[in-house]
Coordinates of C-alpha atoms in Angstrom, one line a residue:
X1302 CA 28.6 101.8 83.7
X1303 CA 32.0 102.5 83.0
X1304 CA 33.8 103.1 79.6
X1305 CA 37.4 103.9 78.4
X1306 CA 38.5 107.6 78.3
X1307 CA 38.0 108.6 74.2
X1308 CA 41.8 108.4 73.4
X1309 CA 41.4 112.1 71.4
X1310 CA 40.1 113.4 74.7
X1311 CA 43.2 111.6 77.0
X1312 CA 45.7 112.6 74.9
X1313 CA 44.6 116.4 74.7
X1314 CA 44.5 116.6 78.3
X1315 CA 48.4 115.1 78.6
X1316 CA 49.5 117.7 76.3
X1317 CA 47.8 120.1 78.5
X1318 CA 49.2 118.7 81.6
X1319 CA 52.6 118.9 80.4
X1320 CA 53.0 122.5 79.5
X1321 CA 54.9 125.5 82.1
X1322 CA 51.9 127.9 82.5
X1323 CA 53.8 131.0 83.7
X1324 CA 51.4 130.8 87.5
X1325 CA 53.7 134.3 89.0
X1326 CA 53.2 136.0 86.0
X1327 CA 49.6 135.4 86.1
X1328 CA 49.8 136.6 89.9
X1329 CA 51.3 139.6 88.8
X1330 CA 48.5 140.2 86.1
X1331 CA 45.5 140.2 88.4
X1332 CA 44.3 137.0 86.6
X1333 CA 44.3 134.6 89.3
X1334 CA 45.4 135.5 93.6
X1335 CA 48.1 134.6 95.6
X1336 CA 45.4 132.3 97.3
X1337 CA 44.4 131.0 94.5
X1338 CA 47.8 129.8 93.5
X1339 CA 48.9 128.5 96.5
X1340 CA 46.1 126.5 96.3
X1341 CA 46.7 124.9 92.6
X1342 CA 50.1 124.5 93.5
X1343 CA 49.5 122.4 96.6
X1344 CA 47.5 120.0 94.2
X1345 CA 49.5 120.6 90.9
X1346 CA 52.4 117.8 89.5
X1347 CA 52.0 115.5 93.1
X1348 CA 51.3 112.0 93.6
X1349 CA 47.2 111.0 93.3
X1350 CA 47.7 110.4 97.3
X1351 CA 49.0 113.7 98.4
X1352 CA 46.6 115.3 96.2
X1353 CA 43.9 113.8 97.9
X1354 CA 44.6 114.4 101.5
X1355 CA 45.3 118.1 100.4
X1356 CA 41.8 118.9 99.0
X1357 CA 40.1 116.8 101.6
X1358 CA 41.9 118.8 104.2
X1359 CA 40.2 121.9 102.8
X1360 CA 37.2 120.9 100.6
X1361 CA 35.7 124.3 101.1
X1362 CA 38.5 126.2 100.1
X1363 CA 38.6 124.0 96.8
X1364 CA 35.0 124.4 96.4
X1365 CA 35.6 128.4 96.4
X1366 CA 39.1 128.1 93.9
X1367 CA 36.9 126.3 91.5
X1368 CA 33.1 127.7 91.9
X1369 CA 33.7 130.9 93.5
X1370 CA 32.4 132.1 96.7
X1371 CA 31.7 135.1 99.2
X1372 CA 35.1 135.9 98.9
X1373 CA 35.4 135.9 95.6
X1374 CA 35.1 134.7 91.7
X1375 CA 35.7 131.4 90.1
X1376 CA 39.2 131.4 89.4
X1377 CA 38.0 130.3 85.6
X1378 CA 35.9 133.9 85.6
X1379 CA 39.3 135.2 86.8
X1380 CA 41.1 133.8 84.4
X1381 CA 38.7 134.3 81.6
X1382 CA 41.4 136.2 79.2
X1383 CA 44.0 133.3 79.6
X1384 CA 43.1 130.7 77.2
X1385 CA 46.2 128.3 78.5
X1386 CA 45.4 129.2 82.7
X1387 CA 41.6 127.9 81.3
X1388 CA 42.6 125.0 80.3
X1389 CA 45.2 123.8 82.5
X1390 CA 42.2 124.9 85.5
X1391 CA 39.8 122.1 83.5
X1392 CA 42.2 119.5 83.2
X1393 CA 43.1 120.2 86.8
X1394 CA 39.1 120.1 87.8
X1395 CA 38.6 116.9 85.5
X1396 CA 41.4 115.3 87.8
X1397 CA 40.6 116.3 91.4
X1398 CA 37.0 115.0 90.6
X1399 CA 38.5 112.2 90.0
X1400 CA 41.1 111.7 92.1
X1401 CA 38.8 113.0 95.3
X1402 CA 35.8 111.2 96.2
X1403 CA 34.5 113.7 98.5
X1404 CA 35.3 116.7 96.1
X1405 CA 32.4 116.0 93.9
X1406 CA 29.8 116.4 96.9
X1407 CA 31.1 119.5 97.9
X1408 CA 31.1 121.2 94.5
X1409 CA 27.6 120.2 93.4
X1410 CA 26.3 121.3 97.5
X1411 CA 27.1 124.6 95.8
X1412 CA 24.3 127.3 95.3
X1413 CA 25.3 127.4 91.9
X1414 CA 27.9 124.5 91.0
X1415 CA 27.8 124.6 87.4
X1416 CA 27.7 128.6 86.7
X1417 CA 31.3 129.0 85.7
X1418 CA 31.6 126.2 83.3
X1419 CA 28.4 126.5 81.4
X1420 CA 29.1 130.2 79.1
X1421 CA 32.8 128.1 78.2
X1422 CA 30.4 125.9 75.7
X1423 CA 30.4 128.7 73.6
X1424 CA 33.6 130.3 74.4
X1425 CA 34.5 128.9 70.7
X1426 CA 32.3 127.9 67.5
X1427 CA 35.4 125.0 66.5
X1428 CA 34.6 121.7 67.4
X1429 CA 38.4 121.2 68.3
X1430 CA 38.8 124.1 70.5
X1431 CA 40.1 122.5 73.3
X1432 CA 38.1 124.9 75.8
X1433 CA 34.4 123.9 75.3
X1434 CA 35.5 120.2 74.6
X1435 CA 37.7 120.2 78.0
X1436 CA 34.2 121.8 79.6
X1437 CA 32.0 119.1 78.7
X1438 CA 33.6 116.8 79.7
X1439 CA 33.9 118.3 83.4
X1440 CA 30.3 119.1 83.1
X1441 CA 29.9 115.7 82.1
X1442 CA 31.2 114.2 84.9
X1443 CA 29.9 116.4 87.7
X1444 CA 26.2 116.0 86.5
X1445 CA 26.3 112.4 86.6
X1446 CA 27.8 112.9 90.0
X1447 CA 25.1 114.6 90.6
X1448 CA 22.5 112.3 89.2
X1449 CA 24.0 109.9 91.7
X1450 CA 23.8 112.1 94.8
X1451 CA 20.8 113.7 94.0
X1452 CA 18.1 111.0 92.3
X1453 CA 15.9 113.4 91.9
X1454 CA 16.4 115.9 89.5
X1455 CA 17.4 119.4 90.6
X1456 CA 16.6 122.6 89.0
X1457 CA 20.2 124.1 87.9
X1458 CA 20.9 120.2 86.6
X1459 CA 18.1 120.4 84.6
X1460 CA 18.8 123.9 83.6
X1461 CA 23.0 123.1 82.4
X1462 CA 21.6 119.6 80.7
X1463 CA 19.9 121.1 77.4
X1464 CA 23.2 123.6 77.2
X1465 CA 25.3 120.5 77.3
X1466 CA 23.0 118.5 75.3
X1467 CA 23.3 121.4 73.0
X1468 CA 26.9 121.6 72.6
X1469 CA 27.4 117.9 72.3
X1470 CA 25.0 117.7 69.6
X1471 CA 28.0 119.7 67.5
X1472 CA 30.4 116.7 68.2
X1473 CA 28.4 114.2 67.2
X1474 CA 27.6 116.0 63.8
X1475 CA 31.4 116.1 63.0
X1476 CA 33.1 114.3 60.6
X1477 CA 35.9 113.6 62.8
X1478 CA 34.9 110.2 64.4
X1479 CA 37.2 110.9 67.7
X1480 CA 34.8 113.9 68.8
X1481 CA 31.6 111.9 68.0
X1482 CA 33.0 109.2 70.3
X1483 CA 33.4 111.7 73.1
X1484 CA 30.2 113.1 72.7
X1485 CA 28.6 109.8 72.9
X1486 CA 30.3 108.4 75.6
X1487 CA 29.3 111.3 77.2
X1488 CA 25.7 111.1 76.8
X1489 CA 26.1 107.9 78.2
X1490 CA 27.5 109.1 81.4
X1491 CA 24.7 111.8 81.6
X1492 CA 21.5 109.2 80.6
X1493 CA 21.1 108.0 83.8
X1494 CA 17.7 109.2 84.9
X1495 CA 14.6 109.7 83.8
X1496 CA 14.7 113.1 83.8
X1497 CA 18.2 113.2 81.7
X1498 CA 16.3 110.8 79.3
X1499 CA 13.3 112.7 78.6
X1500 CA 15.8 116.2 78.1
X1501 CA 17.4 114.3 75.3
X1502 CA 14.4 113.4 73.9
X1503 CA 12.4 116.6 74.2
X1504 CA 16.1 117.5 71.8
X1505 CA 15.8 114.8 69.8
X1506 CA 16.2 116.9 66.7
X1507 CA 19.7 118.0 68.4
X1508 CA 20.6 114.8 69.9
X1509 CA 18.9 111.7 68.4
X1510 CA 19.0 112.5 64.8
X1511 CA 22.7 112.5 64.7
X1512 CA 22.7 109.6 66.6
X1513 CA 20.7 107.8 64.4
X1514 CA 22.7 109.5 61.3
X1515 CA 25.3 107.3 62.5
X1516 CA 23.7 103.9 62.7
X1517 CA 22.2 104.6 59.1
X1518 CA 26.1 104.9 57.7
X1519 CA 26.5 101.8 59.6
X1520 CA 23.7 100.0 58.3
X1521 CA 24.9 100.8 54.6
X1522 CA 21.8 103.0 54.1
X1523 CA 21.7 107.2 54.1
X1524 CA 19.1 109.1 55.5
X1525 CA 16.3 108.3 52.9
X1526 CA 18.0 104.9 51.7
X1527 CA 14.7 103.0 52.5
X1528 CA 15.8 100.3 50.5
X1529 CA 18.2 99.1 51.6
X1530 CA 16.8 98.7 55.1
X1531 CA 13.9 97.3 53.9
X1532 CA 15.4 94.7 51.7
X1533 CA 17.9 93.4 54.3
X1534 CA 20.6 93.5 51.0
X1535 CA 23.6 93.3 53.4
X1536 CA 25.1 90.8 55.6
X1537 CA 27.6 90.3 58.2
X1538 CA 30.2 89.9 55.4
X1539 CA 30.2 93.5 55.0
X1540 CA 30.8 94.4 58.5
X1541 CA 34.4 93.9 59.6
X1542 CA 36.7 94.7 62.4
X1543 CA 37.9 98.1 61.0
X1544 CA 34.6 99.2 60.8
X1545 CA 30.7 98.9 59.1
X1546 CA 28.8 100.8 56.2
X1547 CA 30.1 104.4 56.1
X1548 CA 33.3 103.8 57.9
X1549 CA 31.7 103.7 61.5
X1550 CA 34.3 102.2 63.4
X1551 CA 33.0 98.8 65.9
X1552 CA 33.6 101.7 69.1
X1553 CA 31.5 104.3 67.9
X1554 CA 29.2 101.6 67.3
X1555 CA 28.3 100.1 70.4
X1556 CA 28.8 103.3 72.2
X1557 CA 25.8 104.8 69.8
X1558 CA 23.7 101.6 70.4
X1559 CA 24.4 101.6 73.9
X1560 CA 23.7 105.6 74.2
X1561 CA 20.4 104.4 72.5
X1562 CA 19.7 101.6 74.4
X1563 CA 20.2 104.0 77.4
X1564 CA 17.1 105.8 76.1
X1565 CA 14.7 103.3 75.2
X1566 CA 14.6 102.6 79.2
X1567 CA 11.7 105.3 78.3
X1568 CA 9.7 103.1 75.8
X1569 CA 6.5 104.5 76.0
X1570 CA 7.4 107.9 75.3
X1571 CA 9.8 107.1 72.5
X1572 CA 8.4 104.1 71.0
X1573 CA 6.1 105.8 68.0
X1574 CA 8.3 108.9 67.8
X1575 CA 11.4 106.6 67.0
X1576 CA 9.4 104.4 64.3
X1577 CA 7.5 107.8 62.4
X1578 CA 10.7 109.7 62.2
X1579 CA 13.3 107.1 61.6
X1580 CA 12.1 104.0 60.8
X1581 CA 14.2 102.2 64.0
X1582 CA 12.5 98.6 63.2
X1583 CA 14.0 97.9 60.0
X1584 CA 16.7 100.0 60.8
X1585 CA 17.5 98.0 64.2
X1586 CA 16.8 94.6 61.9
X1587 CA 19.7 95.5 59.5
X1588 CA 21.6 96.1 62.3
X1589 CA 20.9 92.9 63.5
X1590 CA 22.2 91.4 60.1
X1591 CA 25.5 93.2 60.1
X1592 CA 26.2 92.9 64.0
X1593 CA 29.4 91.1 64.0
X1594 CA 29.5 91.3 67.8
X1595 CA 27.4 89.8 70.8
X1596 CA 28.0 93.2 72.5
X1597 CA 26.2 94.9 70.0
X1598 CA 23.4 92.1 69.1
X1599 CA 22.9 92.0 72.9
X1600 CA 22.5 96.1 73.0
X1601 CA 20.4 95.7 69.7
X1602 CA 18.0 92.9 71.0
X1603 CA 17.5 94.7 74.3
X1604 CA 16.3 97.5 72.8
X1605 CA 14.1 96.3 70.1
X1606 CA 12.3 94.6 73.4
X1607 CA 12.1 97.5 75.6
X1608 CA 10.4 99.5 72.6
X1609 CA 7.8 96.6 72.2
X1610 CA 7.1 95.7 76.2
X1611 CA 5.0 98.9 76.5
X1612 CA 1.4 97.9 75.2
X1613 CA 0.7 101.5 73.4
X1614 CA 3.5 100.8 71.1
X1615 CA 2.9 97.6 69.8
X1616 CA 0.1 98.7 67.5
X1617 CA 2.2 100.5 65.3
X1618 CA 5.6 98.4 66.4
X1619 CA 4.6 95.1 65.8
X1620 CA 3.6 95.3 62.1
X1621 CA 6.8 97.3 61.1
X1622 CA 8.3 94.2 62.6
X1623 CA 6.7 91.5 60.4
X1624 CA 7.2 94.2 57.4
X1625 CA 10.8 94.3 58.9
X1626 CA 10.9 90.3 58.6
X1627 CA 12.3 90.4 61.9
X1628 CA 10.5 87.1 63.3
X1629 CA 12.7 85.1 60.1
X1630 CA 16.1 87.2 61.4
X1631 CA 15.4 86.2 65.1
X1632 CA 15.0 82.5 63.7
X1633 CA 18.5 82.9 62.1
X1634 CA 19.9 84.4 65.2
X1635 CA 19.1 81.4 67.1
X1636 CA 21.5 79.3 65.1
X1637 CA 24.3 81.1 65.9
X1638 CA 26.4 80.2 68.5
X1639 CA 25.3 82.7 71.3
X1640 CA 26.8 82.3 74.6
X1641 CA 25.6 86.0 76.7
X1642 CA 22.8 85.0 78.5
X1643 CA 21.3 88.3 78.6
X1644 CA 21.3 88.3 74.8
X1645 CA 19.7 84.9 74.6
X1646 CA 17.2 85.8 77.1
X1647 CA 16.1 88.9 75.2
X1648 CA 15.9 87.1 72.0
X1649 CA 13.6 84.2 73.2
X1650 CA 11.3 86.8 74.7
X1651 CA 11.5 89.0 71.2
X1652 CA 10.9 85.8 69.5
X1653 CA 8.2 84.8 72.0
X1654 CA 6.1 88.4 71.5
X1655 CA 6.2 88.4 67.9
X1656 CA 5.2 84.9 67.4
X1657 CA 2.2 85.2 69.5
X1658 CA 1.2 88.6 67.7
X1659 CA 1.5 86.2 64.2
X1660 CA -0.2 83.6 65.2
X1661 CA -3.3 86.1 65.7
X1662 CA -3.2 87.7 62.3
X1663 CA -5.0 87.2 60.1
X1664 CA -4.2 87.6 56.2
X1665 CA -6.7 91.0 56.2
X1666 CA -4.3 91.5 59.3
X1667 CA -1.3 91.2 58.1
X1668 CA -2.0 93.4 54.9
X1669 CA -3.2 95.8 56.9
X1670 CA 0.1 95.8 59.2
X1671 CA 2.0 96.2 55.9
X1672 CA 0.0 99.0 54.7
X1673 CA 0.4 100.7 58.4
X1674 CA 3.5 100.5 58.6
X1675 CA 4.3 102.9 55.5
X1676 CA 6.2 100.4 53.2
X1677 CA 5.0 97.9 51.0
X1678 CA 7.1 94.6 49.8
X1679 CA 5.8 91.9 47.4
X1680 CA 3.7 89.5 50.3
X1681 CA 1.5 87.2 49.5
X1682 CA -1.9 89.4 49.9
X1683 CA -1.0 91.7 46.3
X1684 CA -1.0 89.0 44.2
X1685 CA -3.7 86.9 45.4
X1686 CA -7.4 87.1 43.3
X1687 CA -9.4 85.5 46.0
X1688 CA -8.1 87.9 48.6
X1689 CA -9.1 91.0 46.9
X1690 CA -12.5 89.6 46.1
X1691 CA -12.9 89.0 50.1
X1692 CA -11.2 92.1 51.4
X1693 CA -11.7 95.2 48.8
X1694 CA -14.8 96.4 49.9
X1695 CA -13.3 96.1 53.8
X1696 CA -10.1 98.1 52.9
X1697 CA -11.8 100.6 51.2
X1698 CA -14.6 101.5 53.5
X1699 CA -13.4 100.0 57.0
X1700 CA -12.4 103.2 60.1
X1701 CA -13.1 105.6 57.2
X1702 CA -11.4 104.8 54.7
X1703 CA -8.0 104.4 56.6
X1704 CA -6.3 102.2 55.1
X1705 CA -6.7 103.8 51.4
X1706 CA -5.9 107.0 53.2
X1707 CA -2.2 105.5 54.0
X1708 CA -1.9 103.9 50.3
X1709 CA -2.4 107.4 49.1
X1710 CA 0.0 108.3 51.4
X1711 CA 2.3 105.9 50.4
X1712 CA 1.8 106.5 46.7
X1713 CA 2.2 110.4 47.3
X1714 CA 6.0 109.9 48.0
X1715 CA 9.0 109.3 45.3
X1716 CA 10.6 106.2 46.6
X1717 CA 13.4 107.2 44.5
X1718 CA 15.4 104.3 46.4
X1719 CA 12.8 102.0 46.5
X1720 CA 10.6 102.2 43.3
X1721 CA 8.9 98.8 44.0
X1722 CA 6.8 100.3 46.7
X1723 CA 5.3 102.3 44.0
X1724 CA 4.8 99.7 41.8
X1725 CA 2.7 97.3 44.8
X1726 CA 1.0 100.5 45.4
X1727 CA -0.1 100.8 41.9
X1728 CA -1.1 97.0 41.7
X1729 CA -3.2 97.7 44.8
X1730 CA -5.2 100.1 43.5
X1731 CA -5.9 98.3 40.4
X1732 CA -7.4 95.3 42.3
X1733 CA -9.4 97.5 44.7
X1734 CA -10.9 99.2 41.0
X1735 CA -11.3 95.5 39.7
X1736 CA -13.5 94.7 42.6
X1737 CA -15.3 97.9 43.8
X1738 CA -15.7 100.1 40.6
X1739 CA -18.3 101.8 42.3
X1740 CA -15.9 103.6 44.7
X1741 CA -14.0 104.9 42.0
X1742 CA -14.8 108.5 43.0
X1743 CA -13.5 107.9 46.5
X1744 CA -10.1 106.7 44.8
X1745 CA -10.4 109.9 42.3
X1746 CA -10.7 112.5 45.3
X1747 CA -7.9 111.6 47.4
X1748 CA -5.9 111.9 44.4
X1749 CA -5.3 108.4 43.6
X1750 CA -6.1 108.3 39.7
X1751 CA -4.1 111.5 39.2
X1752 CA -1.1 109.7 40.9
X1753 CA -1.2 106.7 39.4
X1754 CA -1.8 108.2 36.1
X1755 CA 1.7 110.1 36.3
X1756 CA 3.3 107.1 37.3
X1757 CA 2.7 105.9 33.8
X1758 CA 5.5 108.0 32.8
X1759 CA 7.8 107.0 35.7
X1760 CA 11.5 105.6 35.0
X1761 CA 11.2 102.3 36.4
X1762 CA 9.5 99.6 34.7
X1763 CA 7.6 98.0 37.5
X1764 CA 6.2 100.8 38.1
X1765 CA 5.2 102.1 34.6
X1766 CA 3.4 98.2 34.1
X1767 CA 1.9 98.4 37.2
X1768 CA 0.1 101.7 36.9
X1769 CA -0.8 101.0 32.9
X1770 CA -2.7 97.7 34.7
X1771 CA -4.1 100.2 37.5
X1772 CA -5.7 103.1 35.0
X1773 CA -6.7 100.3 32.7
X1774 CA -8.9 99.0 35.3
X1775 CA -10.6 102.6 34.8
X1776 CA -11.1 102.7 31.3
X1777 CA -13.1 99.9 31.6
X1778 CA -16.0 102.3 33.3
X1779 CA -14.4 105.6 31.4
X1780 CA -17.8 105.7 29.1
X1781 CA -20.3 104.8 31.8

């Protein structure tokens, strides 16, 4: 998988190219050899051919300028107090890794082939210092060399992955959309095995959040803008070429959703993480609305499906999907005309799964789904007499008591963004009182009455009716 250099990142490392670095002065120093310079100089300013032929002539004596060896340092440890050798070494190292195919093998058959670039992720605390960013990148490319030649993970990879995790993390938390691109791109390069996938989630907090940061912006909705996920307010009209919600360019995008998609390859242990801490089916249904691509539907509907293949997940994926309305939004994609056939392959077997899991669900089912899933809309079920007088005795004594345990829950939060979900919650409990005054108590101890009762004084108006109907439903018994 191959993606276009971040321009930011190709145009630091021309600047860098083109400067004089005084090399016989640095001779003269102590901070780099005679070797060593003869050596950079062979390779330095010559045609990609030449430079080749040099280094593959002597791979070992490359291996030792850049690494270090019996005979001596890294000639980045040499150089450590010459911030311009530093970076002129990195470019250089960026290139011949490039430019060498059999450079690459050498370096990592090293005892120790990332030890001289790793402490340079923290030679600077600014995101633009061109020394850790130049690093990364390096790093970047050597461990997915290395993922390549070694498929199974190696103890110093797995050691210099978190650090670079770590340090890329920073990027993506920048406000400058240029770094964020580089660090995502270069998460991409590195997500290539399982080990590398289940490091970045064992980070998550580091590396997924921020990720996920970014496809909120995009969606039009901030961290706890449950709304506006929920409602599906926006449509593709608001995405255009320049860029989405929050000024997320269409790049930044697809290379988050593809960083993303990279990582749900490891469904199983993602899957209910993902949902609990960042709602990713209503968030990834959004998405889908705003998606003015088929690069980025594909990457969406690809991984929506590899999060519901694994059967552990669908129990808790499936009803944030109806609650999502994402069988209706797969319905609408269908009459649009779709040419990828990977796309339309995913989408008839996303449509397929869910339409199979409705067709089995019953309306207890699907209320419960709604309920599980941690956000309520107006459905059918809340407003409906006869399905209260069925169902209220089941919802409130059914697996202990579980699904009034998650109502509590739900009515426990503000919702400042989303005040309706109060105001269902509210209705709910009045019915379940209407039907089963008898299990008033059990309402009274998890807190529900005293809840519901401060909700009377609430600034939204749904929600103040709602809860007057809900505690008038207690009065009726309040001198029994």
């Amino acid at each position: 998988m191959s993606l276009d250099p971040p321009t930011y990142l190709n145009s630091l490392q021309n600047n860098i190219r083109a400067r004089p670095i005084p090399w016989e002065g640095a001779v003269r120093a102590g901070t780099i050899t005679d070797q060593d310079l003869k050596k950079i100089k062979a390779v330095d300013k010559v045609r990609k051919e030449q430079r080749r032929q040099t280094v593959e002539g002597d791979l070992g004596a490359y291996q030792s300028l850049l690494l270090g060896g019996e005979n001596g340092k890294s000639v980045l440890e040499s150089a450590a107090k010459r911030a311009d050798v530093i970076q002129y070494i990195l470019v250089l190292t960026g290139d011949l890794i490039n430019d060498v195919p059999g450079l690459p093998s050498t370096l990592l058959d090293h005892p120790d082939p990332y030890k001289p670039f790793l402490p340079l992720l923290t030679y600077s605390t600014n995101p633009e210092d061109p020394i850790p960013l130049l690093t990364s990148s390096v790093l970047a490319s050597l461990i997915s060399q290395a993922q390549t030649k070694f498929p199974k993970s190696t103890p110093k990879t797995d050691e210099a992955l978190p650090k670079l995790y770590k340090y890329l993390s920073g990027l993506t938390k920048s406000q400058d959309t240029g770094l964020q691109d580089i660090a995502v791109q270069e998460y991409s390069a590195l997500l290539r095995t399982k080990k590398s996938r289940e490091l970045f989630w064992k980070q998550r907090q580091e590396t997924v959040n921020p990720l996920i940061d970014i496809l909120r912006a995009a969606a039009g909705a901030g961290k706890d803008s449950d709304s506006t996920l929920w409602s599906g307010g926006a449509s593709i009209r608001s995405a255009t070429e320049a860029g989405l919600g929050g000024g997320v360019g269409l790049q930044l995008l697809y290379h988050v959703l593809l960083t993303i998609w990279q990582l749900s390859f490891e469904g199983t242990l993602i899957g209910k993480g993902l949902e609990e801490e960042q709602d990713i089916i209503p968030l990834y249904a959004q998405l889908l609305r705003l998606s003015p691509k088929e690069k980025t539907t594909r990457l969406l509907l690809s991984t929506l499906l590899n999060l519901l293949k694994p059967t552990s997940n669908r129990s808790f994926l499936l009803p944030s999907s109806i609650s999502a309305r994402l069988p209706a939004l797969l319905s609408n994609l269908k009459t649009r005309h779709l040419n990828d056939p990977d796309l339309l392959d995913d989408l008839s077997s996303l449509t397929d799964l869910l339409s199979e899991y409705t067709s089995s669900q019953t309306t207890f089912d699907s209320y419960a789904s709604e309920v599980q899933a941690g956000h309520l809309r107006w459905s059918p079920p809340h407003r409906d007499g006869g399905f209260w007088r069925e169902n209220a005795a089941k919802i409130l004594t059914d697996n202990k008591s579980e699904l009034v345990r998650k109502l509590a829950e739900i009515l426990g939060k503000a919702w400042e963004n989303d005040k309706q979900v109060l105001a269902i919650a509210c209705n709910d409990v009045g019915w379940l009182v209407k039907e089963c005054p008898e299990k008033r108590e059990l309402l009274e101890k998890m807190g529900v009455k005293g809840r519901v009762m401060e909700l009377m004084a609430d600034g939204d108006e749904g929600v103040r009716w709602e809860s007057l109907r809900a505690v008038g439903e207690w009065l009726r018994y309040s001198f029994d």
